[in-house]
PDB file of C-alpha atoms in Angstrom:
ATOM      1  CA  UNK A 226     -19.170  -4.187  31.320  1.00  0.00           C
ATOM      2  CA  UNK A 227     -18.072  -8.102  31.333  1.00  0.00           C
ATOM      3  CA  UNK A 228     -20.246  -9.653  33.681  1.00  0.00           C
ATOM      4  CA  UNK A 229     -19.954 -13.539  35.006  1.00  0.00           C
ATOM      5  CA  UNK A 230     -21.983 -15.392  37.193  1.00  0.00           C
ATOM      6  CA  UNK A 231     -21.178 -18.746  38.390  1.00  0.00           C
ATOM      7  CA  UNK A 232     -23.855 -20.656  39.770  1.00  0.00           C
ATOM      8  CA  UNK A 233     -24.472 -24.560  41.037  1.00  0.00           C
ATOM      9  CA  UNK A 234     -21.993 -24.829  44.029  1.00  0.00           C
ATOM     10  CA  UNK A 235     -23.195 -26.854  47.034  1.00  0.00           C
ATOM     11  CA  UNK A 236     -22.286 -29.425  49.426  1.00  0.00           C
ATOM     12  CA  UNK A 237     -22.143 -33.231  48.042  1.00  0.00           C
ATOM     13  CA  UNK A 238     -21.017 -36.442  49.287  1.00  0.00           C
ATOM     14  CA  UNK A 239     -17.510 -38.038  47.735  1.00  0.00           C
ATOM     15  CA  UNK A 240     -18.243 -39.670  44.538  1.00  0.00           C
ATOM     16  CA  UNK A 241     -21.306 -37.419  43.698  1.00  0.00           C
ATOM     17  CA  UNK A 242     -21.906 -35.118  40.505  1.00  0.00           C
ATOM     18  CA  UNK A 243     -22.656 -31.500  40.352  1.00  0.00           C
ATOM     19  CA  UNK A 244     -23.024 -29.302  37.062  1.00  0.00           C
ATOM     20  CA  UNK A 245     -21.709 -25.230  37.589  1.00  0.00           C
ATOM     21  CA  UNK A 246     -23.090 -22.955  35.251  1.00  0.00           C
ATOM     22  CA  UNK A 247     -21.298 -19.333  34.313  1.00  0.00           C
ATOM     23  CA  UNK A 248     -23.688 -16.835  32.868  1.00  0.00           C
ATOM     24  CA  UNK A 249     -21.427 -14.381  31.035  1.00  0.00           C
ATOM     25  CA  UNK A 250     -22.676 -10.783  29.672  1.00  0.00           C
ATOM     26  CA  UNK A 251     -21.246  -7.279  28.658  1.00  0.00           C
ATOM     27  CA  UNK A 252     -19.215  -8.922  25.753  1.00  0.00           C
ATOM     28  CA  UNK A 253     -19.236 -11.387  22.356  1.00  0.00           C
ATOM     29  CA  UNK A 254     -19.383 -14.302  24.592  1.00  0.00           C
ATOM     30  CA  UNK A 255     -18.752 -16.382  21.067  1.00  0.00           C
ATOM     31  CA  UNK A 256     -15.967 -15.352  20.004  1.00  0.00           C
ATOM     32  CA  UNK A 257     -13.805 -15.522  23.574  1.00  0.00           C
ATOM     33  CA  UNK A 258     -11.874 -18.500  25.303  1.00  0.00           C
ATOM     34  CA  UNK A 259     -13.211 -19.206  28.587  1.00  0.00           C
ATOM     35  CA  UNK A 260     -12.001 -21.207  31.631  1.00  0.00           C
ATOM     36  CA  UNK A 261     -12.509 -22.410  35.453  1.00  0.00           C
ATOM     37  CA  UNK A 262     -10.355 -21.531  37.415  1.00  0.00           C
ATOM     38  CA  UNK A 263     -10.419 -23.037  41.225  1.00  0.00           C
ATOM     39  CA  UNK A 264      -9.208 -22.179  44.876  1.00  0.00           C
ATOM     40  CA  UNK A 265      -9.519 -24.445  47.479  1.00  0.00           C
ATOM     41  CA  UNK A 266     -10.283 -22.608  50.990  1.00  0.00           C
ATOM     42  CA  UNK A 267      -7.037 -20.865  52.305  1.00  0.00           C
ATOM     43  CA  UNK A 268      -4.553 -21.724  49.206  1.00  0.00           C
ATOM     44  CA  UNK A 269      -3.856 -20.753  46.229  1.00  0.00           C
ATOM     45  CA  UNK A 270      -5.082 -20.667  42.536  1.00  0.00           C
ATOM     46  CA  UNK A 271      -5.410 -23.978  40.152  1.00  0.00           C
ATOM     47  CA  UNK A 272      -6.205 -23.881  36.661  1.00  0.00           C
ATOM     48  CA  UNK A 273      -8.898 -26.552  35.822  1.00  0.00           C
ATOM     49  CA  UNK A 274      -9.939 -26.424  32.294  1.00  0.00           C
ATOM     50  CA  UNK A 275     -10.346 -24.404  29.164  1.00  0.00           C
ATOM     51  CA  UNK A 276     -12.735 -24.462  26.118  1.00  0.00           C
ATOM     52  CA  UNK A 277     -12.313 -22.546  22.781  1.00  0.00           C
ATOM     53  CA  UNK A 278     -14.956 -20.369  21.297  1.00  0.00           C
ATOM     54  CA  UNK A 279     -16.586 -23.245  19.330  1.00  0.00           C
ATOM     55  CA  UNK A 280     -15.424 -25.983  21.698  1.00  0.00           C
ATOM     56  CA  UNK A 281     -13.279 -27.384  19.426  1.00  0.00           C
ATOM     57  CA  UNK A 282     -10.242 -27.230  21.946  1.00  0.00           C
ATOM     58  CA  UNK A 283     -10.502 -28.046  25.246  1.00  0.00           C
ATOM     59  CA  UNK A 284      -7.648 -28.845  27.765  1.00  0.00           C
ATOM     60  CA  UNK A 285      -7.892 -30.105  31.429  1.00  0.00           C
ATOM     61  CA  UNK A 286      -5.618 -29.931  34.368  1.00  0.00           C
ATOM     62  CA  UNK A 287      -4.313 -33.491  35.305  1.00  0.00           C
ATOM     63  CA  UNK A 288      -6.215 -33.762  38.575  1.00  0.00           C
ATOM     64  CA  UNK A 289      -9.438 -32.995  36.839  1.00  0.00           C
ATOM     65  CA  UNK A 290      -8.900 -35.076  33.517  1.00  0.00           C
ATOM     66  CA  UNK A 291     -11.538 -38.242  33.278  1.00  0.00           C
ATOM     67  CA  UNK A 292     -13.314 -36.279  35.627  1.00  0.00           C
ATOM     68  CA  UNK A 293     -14.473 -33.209  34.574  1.00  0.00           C
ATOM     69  CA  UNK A 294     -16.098 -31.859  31.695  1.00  0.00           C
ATOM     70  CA  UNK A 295     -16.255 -28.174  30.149  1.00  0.00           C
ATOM     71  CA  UNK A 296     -18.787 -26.981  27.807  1.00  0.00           C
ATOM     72  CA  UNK A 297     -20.690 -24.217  26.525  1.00  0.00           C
ATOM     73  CA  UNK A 298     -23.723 -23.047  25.043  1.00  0.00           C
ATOM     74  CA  UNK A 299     -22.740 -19.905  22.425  1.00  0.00           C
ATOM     75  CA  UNK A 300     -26.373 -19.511  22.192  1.00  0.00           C
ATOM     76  CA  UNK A 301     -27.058 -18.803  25.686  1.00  0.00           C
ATOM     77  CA  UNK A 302     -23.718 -17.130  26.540  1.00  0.00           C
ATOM     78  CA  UNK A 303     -22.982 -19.604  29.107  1.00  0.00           C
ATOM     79  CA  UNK A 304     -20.020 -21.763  30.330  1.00  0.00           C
ATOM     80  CA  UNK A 305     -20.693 -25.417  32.029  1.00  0.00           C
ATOM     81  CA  UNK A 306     -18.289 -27.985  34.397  1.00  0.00           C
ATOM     82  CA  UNK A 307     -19.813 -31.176  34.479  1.00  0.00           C
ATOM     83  CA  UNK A 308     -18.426 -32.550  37.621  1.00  0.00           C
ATOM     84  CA  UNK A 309     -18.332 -35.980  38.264  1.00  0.00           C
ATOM     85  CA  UNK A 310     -16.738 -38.872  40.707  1.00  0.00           C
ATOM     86  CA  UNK A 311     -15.695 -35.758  42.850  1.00  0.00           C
ATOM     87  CA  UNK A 312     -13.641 -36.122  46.081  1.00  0.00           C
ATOM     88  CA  UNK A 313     -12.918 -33.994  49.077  1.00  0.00           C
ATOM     89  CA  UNK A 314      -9.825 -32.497  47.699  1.00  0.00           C
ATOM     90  CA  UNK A 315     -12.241 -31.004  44.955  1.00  0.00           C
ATOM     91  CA  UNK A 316     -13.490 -28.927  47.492  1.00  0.00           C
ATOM     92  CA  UNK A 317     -13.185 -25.180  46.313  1.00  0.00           C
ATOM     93  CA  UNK A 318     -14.283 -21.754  45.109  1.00  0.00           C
ATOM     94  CA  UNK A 319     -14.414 -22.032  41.300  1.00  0.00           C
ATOM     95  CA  UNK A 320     -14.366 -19.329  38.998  1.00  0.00           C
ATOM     96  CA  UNK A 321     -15.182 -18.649  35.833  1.00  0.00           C
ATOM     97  CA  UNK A 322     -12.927 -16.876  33.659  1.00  0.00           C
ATOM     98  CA  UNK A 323     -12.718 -14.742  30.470  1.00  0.00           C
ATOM     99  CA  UNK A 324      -9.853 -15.308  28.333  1.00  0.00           C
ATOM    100  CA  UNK A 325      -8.373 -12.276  26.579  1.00  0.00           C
ATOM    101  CA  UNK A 326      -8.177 -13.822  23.272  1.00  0.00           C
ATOM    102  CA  UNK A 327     -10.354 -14.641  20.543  1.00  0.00           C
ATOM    103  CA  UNK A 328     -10.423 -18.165  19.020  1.00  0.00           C
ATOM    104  CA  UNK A 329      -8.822 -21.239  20.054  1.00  0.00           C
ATOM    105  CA  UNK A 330      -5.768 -19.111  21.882  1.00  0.00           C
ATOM    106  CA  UNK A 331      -5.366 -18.497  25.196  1.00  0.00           C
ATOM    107  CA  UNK A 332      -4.074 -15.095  26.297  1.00  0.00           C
ATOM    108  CA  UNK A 333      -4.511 -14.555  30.087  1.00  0.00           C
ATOM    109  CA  UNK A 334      -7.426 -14.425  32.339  1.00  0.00           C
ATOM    110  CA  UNK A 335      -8.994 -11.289  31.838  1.00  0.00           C
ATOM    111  CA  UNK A 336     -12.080 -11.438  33.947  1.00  0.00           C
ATOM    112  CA  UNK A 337     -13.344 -13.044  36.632  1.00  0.00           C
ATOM    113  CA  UNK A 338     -16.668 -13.947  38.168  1.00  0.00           C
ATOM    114  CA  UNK A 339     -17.257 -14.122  41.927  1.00  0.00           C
ATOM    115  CA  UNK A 340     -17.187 -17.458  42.148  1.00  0.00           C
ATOM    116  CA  UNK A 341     -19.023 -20.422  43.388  1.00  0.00           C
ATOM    117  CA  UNK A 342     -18.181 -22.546  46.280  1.00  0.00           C
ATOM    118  CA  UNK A 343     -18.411 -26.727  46.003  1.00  0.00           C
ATOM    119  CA  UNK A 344     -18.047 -28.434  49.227  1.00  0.00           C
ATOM    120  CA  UNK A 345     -17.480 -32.274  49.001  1.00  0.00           C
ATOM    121  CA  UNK A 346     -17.718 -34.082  51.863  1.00  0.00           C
ATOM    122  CA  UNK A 347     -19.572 -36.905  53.449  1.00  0.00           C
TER     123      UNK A 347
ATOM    124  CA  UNK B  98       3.955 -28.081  45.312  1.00  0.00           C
ATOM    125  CA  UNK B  99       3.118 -25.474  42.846  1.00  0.00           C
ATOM    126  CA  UNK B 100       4.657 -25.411  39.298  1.00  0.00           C
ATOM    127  CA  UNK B 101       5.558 -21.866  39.379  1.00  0.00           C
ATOM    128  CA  UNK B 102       7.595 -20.682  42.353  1.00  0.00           C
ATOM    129  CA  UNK B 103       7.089 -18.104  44.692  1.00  0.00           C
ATOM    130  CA  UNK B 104       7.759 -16.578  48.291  1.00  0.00           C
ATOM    131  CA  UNK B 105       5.115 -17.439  50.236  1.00  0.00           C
ATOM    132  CA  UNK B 106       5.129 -14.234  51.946  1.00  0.00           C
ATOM    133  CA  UNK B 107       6.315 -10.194  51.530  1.00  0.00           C
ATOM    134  CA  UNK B 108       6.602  -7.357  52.877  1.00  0.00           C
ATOM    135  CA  UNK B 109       7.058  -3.304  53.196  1.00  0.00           C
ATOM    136  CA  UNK B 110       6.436   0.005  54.712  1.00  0.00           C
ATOM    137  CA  UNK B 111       3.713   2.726  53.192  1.00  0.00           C
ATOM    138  CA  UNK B 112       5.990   4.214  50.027  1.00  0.00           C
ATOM    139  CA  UNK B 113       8.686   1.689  49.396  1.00  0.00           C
ATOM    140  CA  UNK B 114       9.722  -1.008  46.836  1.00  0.00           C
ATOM    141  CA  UNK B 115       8.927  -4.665  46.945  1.00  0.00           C
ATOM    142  CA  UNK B 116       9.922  -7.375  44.823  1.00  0.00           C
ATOM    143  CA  UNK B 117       7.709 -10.480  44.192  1.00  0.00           C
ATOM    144  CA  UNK B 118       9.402 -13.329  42.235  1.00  0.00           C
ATOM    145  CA  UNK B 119       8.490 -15.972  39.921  1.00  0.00           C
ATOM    146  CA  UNK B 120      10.625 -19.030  39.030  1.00  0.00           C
ATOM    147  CA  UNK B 121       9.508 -21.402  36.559  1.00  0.00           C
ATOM    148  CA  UNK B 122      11.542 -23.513  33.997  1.00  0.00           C
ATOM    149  CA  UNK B 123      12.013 -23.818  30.032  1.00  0.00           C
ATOM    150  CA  UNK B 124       8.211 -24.933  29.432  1.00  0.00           C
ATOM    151  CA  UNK B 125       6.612 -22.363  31.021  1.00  0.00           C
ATOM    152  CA  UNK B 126       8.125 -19.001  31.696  1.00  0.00           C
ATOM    153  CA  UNK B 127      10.969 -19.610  29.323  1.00  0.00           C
ATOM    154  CA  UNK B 128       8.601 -20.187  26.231  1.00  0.00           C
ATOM    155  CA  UNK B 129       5.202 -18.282  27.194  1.00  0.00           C
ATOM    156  CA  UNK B 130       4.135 -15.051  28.597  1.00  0.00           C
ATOM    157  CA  UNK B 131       4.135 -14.505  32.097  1.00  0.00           C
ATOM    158  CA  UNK B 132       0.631 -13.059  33.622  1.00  0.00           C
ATOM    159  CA  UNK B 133       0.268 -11.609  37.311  1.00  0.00           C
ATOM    160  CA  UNK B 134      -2.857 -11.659  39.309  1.00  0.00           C
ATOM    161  CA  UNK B 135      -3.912  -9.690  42.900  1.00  0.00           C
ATOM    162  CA  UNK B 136      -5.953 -10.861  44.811  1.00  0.00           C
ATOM    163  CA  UNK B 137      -7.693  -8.926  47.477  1.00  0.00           C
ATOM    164  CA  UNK B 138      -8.947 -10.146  50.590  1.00  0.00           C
ATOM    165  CA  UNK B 139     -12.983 -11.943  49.866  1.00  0.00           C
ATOM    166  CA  UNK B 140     -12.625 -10.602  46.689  1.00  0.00           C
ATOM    167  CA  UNK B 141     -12.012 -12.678  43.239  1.00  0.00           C
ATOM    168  CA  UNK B 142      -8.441 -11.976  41.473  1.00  0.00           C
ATOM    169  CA  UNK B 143      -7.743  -9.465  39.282  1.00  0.00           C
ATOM    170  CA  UNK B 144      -5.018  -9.208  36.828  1.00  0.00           C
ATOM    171  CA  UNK B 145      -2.337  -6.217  37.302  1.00  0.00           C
ATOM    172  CA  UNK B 146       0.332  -7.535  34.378  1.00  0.00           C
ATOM    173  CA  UNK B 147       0.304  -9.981  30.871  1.00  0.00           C
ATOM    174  CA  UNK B 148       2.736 -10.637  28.313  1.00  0.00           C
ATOM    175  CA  UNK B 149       5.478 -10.321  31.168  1.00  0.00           C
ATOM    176  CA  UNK B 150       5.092  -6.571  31.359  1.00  0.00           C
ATOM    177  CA  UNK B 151       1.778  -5.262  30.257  1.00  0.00           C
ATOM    178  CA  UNK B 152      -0.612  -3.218  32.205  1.00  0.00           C
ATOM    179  CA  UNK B 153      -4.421  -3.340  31.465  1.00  0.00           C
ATOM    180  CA  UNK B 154      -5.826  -0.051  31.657  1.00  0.00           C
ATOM    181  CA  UNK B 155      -6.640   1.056  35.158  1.00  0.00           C
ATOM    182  CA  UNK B 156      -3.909  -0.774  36.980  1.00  0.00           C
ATOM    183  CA  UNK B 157      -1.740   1.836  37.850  1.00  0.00           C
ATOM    184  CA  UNK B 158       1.707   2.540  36.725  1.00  0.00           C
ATOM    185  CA  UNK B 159       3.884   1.338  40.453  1.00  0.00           C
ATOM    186  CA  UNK B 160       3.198  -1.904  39.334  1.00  0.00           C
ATOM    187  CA  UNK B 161       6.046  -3.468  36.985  1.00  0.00           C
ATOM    188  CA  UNK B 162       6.426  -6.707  35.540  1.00  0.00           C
ATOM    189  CA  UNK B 163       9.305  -8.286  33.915  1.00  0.00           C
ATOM    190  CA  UNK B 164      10.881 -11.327  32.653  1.00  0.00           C
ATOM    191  CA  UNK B 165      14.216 -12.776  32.247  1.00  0.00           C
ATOM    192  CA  UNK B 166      15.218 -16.485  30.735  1.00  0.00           C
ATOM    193  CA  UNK B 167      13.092 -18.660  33.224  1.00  0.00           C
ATOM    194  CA  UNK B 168      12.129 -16.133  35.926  1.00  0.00           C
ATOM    195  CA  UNK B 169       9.530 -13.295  36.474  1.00  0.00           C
ATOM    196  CA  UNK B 170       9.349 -10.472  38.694  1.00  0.00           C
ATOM    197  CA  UNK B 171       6.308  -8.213  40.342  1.00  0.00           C
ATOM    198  CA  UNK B 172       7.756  -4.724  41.275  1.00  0.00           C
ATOM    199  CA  UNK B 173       5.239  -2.855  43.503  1.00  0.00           C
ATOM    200  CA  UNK B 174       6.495   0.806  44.218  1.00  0.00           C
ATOM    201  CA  UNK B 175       5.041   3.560  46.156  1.00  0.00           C
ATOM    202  CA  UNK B 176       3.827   1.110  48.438  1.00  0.00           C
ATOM    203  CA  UNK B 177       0.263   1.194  49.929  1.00  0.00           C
ATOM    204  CA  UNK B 178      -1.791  -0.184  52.943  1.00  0.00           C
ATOM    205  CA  UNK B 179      -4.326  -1.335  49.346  1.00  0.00           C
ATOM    206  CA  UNK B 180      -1.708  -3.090  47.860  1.00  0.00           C
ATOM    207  CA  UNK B 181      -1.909  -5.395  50.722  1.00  0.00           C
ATOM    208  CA  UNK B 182      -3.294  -9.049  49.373  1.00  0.00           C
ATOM    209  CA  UNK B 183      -2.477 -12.460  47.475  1.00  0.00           C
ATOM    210  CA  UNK B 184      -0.186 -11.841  44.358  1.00  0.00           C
ATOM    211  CA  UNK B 185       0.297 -14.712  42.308  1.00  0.00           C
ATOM    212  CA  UNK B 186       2.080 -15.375  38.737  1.00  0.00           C
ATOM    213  CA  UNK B 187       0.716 -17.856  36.005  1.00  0.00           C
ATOM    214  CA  UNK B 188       1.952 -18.927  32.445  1.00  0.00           C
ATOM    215  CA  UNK B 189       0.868 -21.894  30.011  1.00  0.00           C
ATOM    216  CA  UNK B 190       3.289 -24.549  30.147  1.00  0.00           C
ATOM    217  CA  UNK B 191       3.807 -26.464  26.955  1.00  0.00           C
ATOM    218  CA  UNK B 192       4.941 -29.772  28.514  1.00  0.00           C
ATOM    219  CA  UNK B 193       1.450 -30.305  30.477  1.00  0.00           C
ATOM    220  CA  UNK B 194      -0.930 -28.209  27.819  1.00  0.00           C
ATOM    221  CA  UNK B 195      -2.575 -26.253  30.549  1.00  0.00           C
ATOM    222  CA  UNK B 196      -2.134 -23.221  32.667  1.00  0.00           C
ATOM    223  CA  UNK B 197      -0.102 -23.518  36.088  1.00  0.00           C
ATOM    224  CA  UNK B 198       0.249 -20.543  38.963  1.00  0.00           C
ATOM    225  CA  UNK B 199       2.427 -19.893  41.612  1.00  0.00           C
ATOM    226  CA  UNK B 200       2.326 -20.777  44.893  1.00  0.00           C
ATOM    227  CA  UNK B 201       0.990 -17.212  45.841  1.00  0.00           C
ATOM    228  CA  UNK B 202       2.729 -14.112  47.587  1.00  0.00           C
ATOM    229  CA  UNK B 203       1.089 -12.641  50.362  1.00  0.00           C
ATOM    230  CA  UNK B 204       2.221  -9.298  50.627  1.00  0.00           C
ATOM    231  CA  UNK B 205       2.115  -7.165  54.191  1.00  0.00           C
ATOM    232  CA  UNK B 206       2.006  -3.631  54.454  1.00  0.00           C
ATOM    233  CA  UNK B 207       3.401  -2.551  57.871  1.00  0.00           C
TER     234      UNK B 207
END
């Protein structure tokens, strides 16, 4: 069973840093694209990045570009967001997400974790 | 203002037919699949439909996706009091190189 836990949300002041962390199990975590996915309280879904199984491809929404940076760690079968110069609209539930497909493709989002929640505010 | 457009909001009695909708433009829906998503109430989303009209096993056969030119629709028959939460569609768009959502549909069950 695909498992993934986020980890690493908490409250921080505008213009901090925070790292999240995704622990993935239950599958090749290797060979799969993964993403974050976020949802402010009360709205709706916005995509915020995506990494390919060796990193070599990585794409970020525009709000998050500069900002943001995905990684992962094959070895470990985990999934990173540096977060940095955050602001209050940053403020959301992010998940992590398993991509159906293998490679450097992105399919659809075929799992999710439970999510973590990042306030940001002073 | 979301990329993808839907109603905000939906509705039906136990056992009928609703509709959900999904409007996007040539970058998006008209040259990549089209993905649907439910999303429960405290719960993380789920997805019910890819490539426009697939169903991953265990999502049950009253839900129906399809596509047509630039728009996308969620059919939900047999309506249930569980159906009741956030539905939203999603597609890569080729002009921004990333993934974009609708606005969300929050369905009712009366």
């Amino acid at each position: 069973e695909v498992q993934l836990v986020e980890s690493g949300g908490v409250a921080v002041q505008p213009g901090g840093s925070l790292r999240l962390s995704c622990a993935a199990s239950g599958f090749n975590f290797d060979v799969y694209t993964m993403h974050w996915v976020r949802q402010a309280p009360g709205r709706g879904l916005e995509w915020v990045s995506y990494i390919s199984m060796d990193g070599s491809t990585i794409y970020y929404s525009d709000s998050v570009r500069g900002r943001f940076a995905i990684s992962r760690d094959n070895s470990k079968s985990s999934l990173f967001l540096q977060m940095n110069s955050l602001r209050s609209e940053d403020t959301a539930f992010y998940y992590c997400t398993k991509d159906y497909c293998r490679g450097s493709t992105s399919c659809y989002f075929e799992s999710w974790g439970q999510g973590t929640l990042v306030t940001v505010s002073s | 203002q979301s990329v993808l457009t839907q109603p905000p909001s939906a509705s039906g009695t136990p056992g009928q037919k609703v509709t959900i909708s999904c409007s996007g433009s040539s970058p998006n829906i008209g040259s990549n699949y089209v993905s649907w998503y439910q999303q429960l109430p405290g719960t993380a989303p789920k997805v019910l439909i890819y490539r426009d009209n697939q169903r991953p096993s265990g999502v049950p056969d009253r839900f129906f996706g399809s596509k047509s030119g630039t728009s996308a629709s969620l059919v939900i028959s047999g309506l249930r009091s569980a159906d009741e939460a956030d539905y939203y569609c999603a597609g890569w768009d080729d002009s921004v190189n990333g993934w974009v959502f609708g606005g969300g549909t929050r369905l009712t069950v009366l």
